[in-house]
């Protein structure tokens, strides 16, 4: 769910913004790809956003925060997902991701917070199809964008 939302948000921003996005897809939290997170930190300027379709407590955002703290990496971190102590009620997937703040709009808002500026968004250009050539299958952490694009 979250990779799909991240791809859509990236497409909306990329068309009309000077902000580059590095998307690291994590297919599992165990084993956690600490080295990949630290390697990515060498390329980013503004910060990190984690996005998960469950509680933000004890998930990818928490594990990322631990890695950043243990290695004294001073990068802002925004965690998107179901707020701690909240239990999702039954509804459609689209309703729930919007209600709990991990849809494409919430991700774009988080990016704007990190870069400290409003971005031009191409909401009309979002046709719901993923970008061609994007690999979200395979190893634990897959780099979706190239670091040299940053």
PDB file of C-alpha atoms in Angstrom:
ATOM      1  CA  UNK A   1       0.000   0.000   0.000  1.00  0.00           C
ATOM      2  CA  UNK A   2       2.655   2.518   1.038  1.00  0.00           C
ATOM      3  CA  UNK A   3       4.956   1.962  -1.934  1.00  0.00           C
ATOM      4  CA  UNK A   4       2.028   2.585  -4.273  1.00  0.00           C
ATOM      5  CA  UNK A   5       1.226   5.842  -2.447  1.00  0.00           C
ATOM      6  CA  UNK A   6       4.881   6.910  -2.470  1.00  0.00           C
ATOM      7  CA  UNK A   7       5.180   6.321  -6.214  1.00  0.00           C
ATOM      8  CA  UNK A   8       2.054   8.405  -6.851  1.00  0.00           C
ATOM      9  CA  UNK A   9       3.292  11.239  -4.637  1.00  0.00           C
ATOM     10  CA  UNK A  10       6.689  11.216  -6.316  1.00  0.00           C
ATOM     11  CA  UNK A  11       5.107  11.393  -9.761  1.00  0.00           C
ATOM     12  CA  UNK A  12       3.018  14.399  -8.739  1.00  0.00           C
ATOM     13  CA  UNK A  13       6.012  16.309  -7.403  1.00  0.00           C
ATOM     14  CA  UNK A  14       8.625  15.305  -9.974  1.00  0.00           C
ATOM     15  CA  UNK A  15       6.777  16.892 -12.890  1.00  0.00           C
ATOM     16  CA  UNK A  16       6.900  20.425 -11.559  1.00  0.00           C
ATOM     17  CA  UNK A  17       9.387  20.663  -8.705  1.00  0.00           C
ATOM     18  CA  UNK A  18      13.118  20.871  -8.149  1.00  0.00           C
ATOM     19  CA  UNK A  19      12.854  18.442  -5.220  1.00  0.00           C
ATOM     20  CA  UNK A  20      14.378  15.009  -5.794  1.00  0.00           C
ATOM     21  CA  UNK A  21      13.087  12.031  -3.878  1.00  0.00           C
ATOM     22  CA  UNK A  22      14.971   8.903  -2.920  1.00  0.00           C
ATOM     23  CA  UNK A  23      12.575   6.023  -2.272  1.00  0.00           C
ATOM     24  CA  UNK A  24      13.871   3.051  -0.327  1.00  0.00           C
ATOM     25  CA  UNK A  25      11.368   0.182  -0.331  1.00  0.00           C
ATOM     26  CA  UNK A  26      11.598  -2.121   2.695  1.00  0.00           C
ATOM     27  CA  UNK A  27       9.790  -5.397   2.230  1.00  0.00           C
ATOM     28  CA  UNK A  28      10.351  -6.509   5.824  1.00  0.00           C
ATOM     29  CA  UNK A  29      11.500  -5.077   9.131  1.00  0.00           C
ATOM     30  CA  UNK A  30      13.483  -8.183  10.138  1.00  0.00           C
ATOM     31  CA  UNK A  31      16.318  -8.218   9.436  1.00  0.00           C
ATOM     32  CA  UNK A  32      16.317  -4.431   9.436  1.00  0.00           C
ATOM     33  CA  UNK A  33      18.561  -2.974   6.700  1.00  0.00           C
ATOM     34  CA  UNK A  34      20.560  -0.666   8.985  1.00  0.00           C
ATOM     35  CA  UNK A  35      23.457  -0.344   6.558  1.00  0.00           C
ATOM     36  CA  UNK A  36      21.121   0.645   3.729  1.00  0.00           C
ATOM     37  CA  UNK A  37      19.511   3.328   5.901  1.00  0.00           C
ATOM     38  CA  UNK A  38      22.926   4.711   6.874  1.00  0.00           C
ATOM     39  CA  UNK A  39      24.146   4.612   3.258  1.00  0.00           C
ATOM     40  CA  UNK A  40      21.062   6.534   2.086  1.00  0.00           C
ATOM     41  CA  UNK A  41      21.695   9.169   4.777  1.00  0.00           C
ATOM     42  CA  UNK A  42      24.876  10.128   2.903  1.00  0.00           C
ATOM     43  CA  UNK A  43      22.790  11.243  -0.080  1.00  0.00           C
ATOM     44  CA  UNK A  44      19.867  13.062   1.471  1.00  0.00           C
ATOM     45  CA  UNK A  45      19.728  16.754   2.324  1.00  0.00           C
ATOM     46  CA  UNK A  46      16.387  17.452   3.939  1.00  0.00           C
ATOM     47  CA  UNK A  47      15.442  14.395   5.953  1.00  0.00           C
ATOM     48  CA  UNK A  48      13.676  11.054   6.066  1.00  0.00           C
ATOM     49  CA  UNK A  49      10.008  10.135   5.907  1.00  0.00           C
ATOM     50  CA  UNK A  50       8.892   6.663   6.863  1.00  0.00           C
ATOM     51  CA  UNK A  51       5.460   5.493   5.815  1.00  0.00           C
ATOM     52  CA  UNK A  52       3.812   2.326   7.081  1.00  0.00           C
ATOM     53  CA  UNK A  53       0.321   0.899   6.981  1.00  0.00           C
ATOM     54  CA  UNK A  54       0.174   0.073  10.676  1.00  0.00           C
ATOM     55  CA  UNK A  55       1.185   1.648  13.991  1.00  0.00           C
ATOM     56  CA  UNK A  56       4.118   4.037  13.870  1.00  0.00           C
ATOM     57  CA  UNK A  57       5.208   2.646  17.234  1.00  0.00           C
ATOM     58  CA  UNK A  58       7.577  -0.282  16.893  1.00  0.00           C
ATOM     59  CA  UNK A  59       7.690  -0.197  13.101  1.00  0.00           C
ATOM     60  CA  UNK A  60      10.013   1.029  10.374  1.00  0.00           C
ATOM     61  CA  UNK A  61       9.936   4.609  11.677  1.00  0.00           C
ATOM     62  CA  UNK A  62      10.945   3.519  15.170  1.00  0.00           C
ATOM     63  CA  UNK A  63      13.724   1.283  13.863  1.00  0.00           C
ATOM     64  CA  UNK A  64      14.967   4.097  11.630  1.00  0.00           C
ATOM     65  CA  UNK A  65      14.961   6.511  14.586  1.00  0.00           C
ATOM     66  CA  UNK A  66      17.037   4.030  16.591  1.00  0.00           C
ATOM     67  CA  UNK A  67      19.605   3.669  13.796  1.00  0.00           C
ATOM     68  CA  UNK A  68      19.880   7.445  13.390  1.00  0.00           C
ATOM     69  CA  UNK A  69      20.332   7.933  17.142  1.00  0.00           C
ATOM     70  CA  UNK A  70      22.838   5.084  17.570  1.00  0.00           C
ATOM     71  CA  UNK A  71      25.018   6.459  14.774  1.00  0.00           C
ATOM     72  CA  UNK A  72      24.563  10.156  15.636  1.00  0.00           C
ATOM     73  CA  UNK A  73      23.020  10.954  12.247  1.00  0.00           C
ATOM     74  CA  UNK A  74      21.388  14.376  12.456  1.00  0.00           C
ATOM     75  CA  UNK A  75      18.579  14.070   9.912  1.00  0.00           C
ATOM     76  CA  UNK A  76      14.963  15.077  10.549  1.00  0.00           C
ATOM     77  CA  UNK A  77      12.561  12.130  10.624  1.00  0.00           C
ATOM     78  CA  UNK A  78       8.819  12.213   9.947  1.00  0.00           C
ATOM     79  CA  UNK A  79       6.859   9.018  10.624  1.00  0.00           C
ATOM     80  CA  UNK A  80       3.573   8.466   8.774  1.00  0.00           C
ATOM     81  CA  UNK A  81       1.182   5.687   9.736  1.00  0.00           C
ATOM     82  CA  UNK A  82      -1.490   4.812  12.267  1.00  0.00           C
ATOM     83  CA  UNK A  83      -0.875   6.916  15.408  1.00  0.00           C
ATOM     84  CA  UNK A  84       0.217   4.979  18.495  1.00  0.00           C
ATOM     85  CA  UNK A  85      -2.594   3.728  20.692  1.00  0.00           C
ATOM     86  CA  UNK A  86      -5.083   3.973  17.831  1.00  0.00           C
ATOM     87  CA  UNK A  87      -6.966   1.017  16.456  1.00  0.00           C
ATOM     88  CA  UNK A  88      -8.283   1.315  12.919  1.00  0.00           C
ATOM     89  CA  UNK A  89     -11.963   0.676  12.415  1.00  0.00           C
ATOM     90  CA  UNK A  90     -13.386  -1.174   9.436  1.00  0.00           C
ATOM     91  CA  UNK A  91     -13.666   0.782   6.196  1.00  0.00           C
ATOM     92  CA  UNK A  92     -12.304   0.848   2.660  1.00  0.00           C
ATOM     93  CA  UNK A  93      -8.557   0.930   2.157  1.00  0.00           C
ATOM     94  CA  UNK A  94      -8.668   4.390   0.550  1.00  0.00           C
ATOM     95  CA  UNK A  95     -10.688   5.781   3.450  1.00  0.00           C
ATOM     96  CA  UNK A  96      -8.327   4.313   6.062  1.00  0.00           C
ATOM     97  CA  UNK A  97      -5.101   5.546   4.457  1.00  0.00           C
ATOM     98  CA  UNK A  98      -6.568   9.042   4.257  1.00  0.00           C
ATOM     99  CA  UNK A  99      -8.086   8.927   7.753  1.00  0.00           C
ATOM    100  CA  UNK A 100      -4.818   7.837   9.377  1.00  0.00           C
ATOM    101  CA  UNK A 101      -2.566  10.074   7.300  1.00  0.00           C
ATOM    102  CA  UNK A 102      -0.541   7.846   5.042  1.00  0.00           C
ATOM    103  CA  UNK A 103      -2.010   8.611   1.643  1.00  0.00           C
ATOM    104  CA  UNK A 104      -0.232  10.443  -1.185  1.00  0.00           C
ATOM    105  CA  UNK A 105      -1.481  13.834   0.061  1.00  0.00           C
ATOM    106  CA  UNK A 106      -0.074  13.245   3.561  1.00  0.00           C
ATOM    107  CA  UNK A 107       3.244  12.210   2.046  1.00  0.00           C
ATOM    108  CA  UNK A 108       3.431  15.346  -0.098  1.00  0.00           C
ATOM    109  CA  UNK A 109       2.585  17.445   2.984  1.00  0.00           C
ATOM    110  CA  UNK A 110       5.422  15.737   4.888  1.00  0.00           C
ATOM    111  CA  UNK A 111       7.840  16.414   2.024  1.00  0.00           C
ATOM    112  CA  UNK A 112       6.816  20.085   2.050  1.00  0.00           C
ATOM    113  CA  UNK A 113       7.483  20.195   5.786  1.00  0.00           C
ATOM    114  CA  UNK A 114      10.977  18.752   5.293  1.00  0.00           C
ATOM    115  CA  UNK A 115      11.960  21.072   2.436  1.00  0.00           C
ATOM    116  CA  UNK A 116      10.217  24.036   4.109  1.00  0.00           C
ATOM    117  CA  UNK A 117       8.378  25.177   1.018  1.00  0.00           C
ATOM    118  CA  UNK A 118       5.152  24.597  -0.852  1.00  0.00           C
ATOM    119  CA  UNK A 119       5.544  22.396  -3.893  1.00  0.00           C
ATOM    120  CA  UNK A 120       3.631  22.590  -7.115  1.00  0.00           C
ATOM    121  CA  UNK A 121       1.602  19.413  -7.285  1.00  0.00           C
ATOM    122  CA  UNK A 122       0.264  17.865 -10.463  1.00  0.00           C
ATOM    123  CA  UNK A 123      -2.820  16.191  -8.956  1.00  0.00           C
ATOM    124  CA  UNK A 124      -4.404  16.011 -12.410  1.00  0.00           C
ATOM    125  CA  UNK A 125      -1.500  13.981 -13.807  1.00  0.00           C
ATOM    126  CA  UNK A 126      -1.997  11.159 -11.329  1.00  0.00           C
ATOM    127  CA  UNK A 127      -3.549   8.389 -13.373  1.00  0.00           C
ATOM    128  CA  UNK A 128      -2.970   5.736 -10.741  1.00  0.00           C
ATOM    129  CA  UNK A 129      -0.445   3.751 -12.734  1.00  0.00           C
ATOM    130  CA  UNK A 130       3.021   3.079 -11.346  1.00  0.00           C
ATOM    131  CA  UNK A 131       6.087   4.425 -13.111  1.00  0.00           C
ATOM    132  CA  UNK A 132       7.617   2.056 -15.610  1.00  0.00           C
ATOM    133  CA  UNK A 133      10.931   0.512 -14.683  1.00  0.00           C
ATOM    134  CA  UNK A 134      10.427   0.698 -10.932  1.00  0.00           C
ATOM    135  CA  UNK A 135      11.442  -2.436  -9.094  1.00  0.00           C
ATOM    136  CA  UNK A 136       9.684  -2.958  -5.779  1.00  0.00           C
ATOM    137  CA  UNK A 137      10.333  -6.690  -5.650  1.00  0.00           C
ATOM    138  CA  UNK A 138      13.416  -8.483  -4.490  1.00  0.00           C
ATOM    139  CA  UNK A 139      15.776  -7.908  -1.574  1.00  0.00           C
ATOM    140  CA  UNK A 140      15.108  -6.362   1.782  1.00  0.00           C
ATOM    141  CA  UNK A 141      15.723  -2.789   0.697  1.00  0.00           C
ATOM    142  CA  UNK A 142      15.471  -1.679  -2.912  1.00  0.00           C
ATOM    143  CA  UNK A 143      16.654   1.710  -4.045  1.00  0.00           C
ATOM    144  CA  UNK A 144      13.916   3.097  -6.244  1.00  0.00           C
ATOM    145  CA  UNK A 145      15.541   6.357  -7.337  1.00  0.00           C
ATOM    146  CA  UNK A 146      19.210   6.797  -8.107  1.00  0.00           C
ATOM    147  CA  UNK A 147      21.210   8.764  -5.488  1.00  0.00           C
ATOM    148  CA  UNK A 148      22.935  10.783  -8.216  1.00  0.00           C
ATOM    149  CA  UNK A 149      19.553  12.348  -9.015  1.00  0.00           C
ATOM    150  CA  UNK A 150      19.471  14.099  -5.666  1.00  0.00           C
TER     151      UNK A 150
END
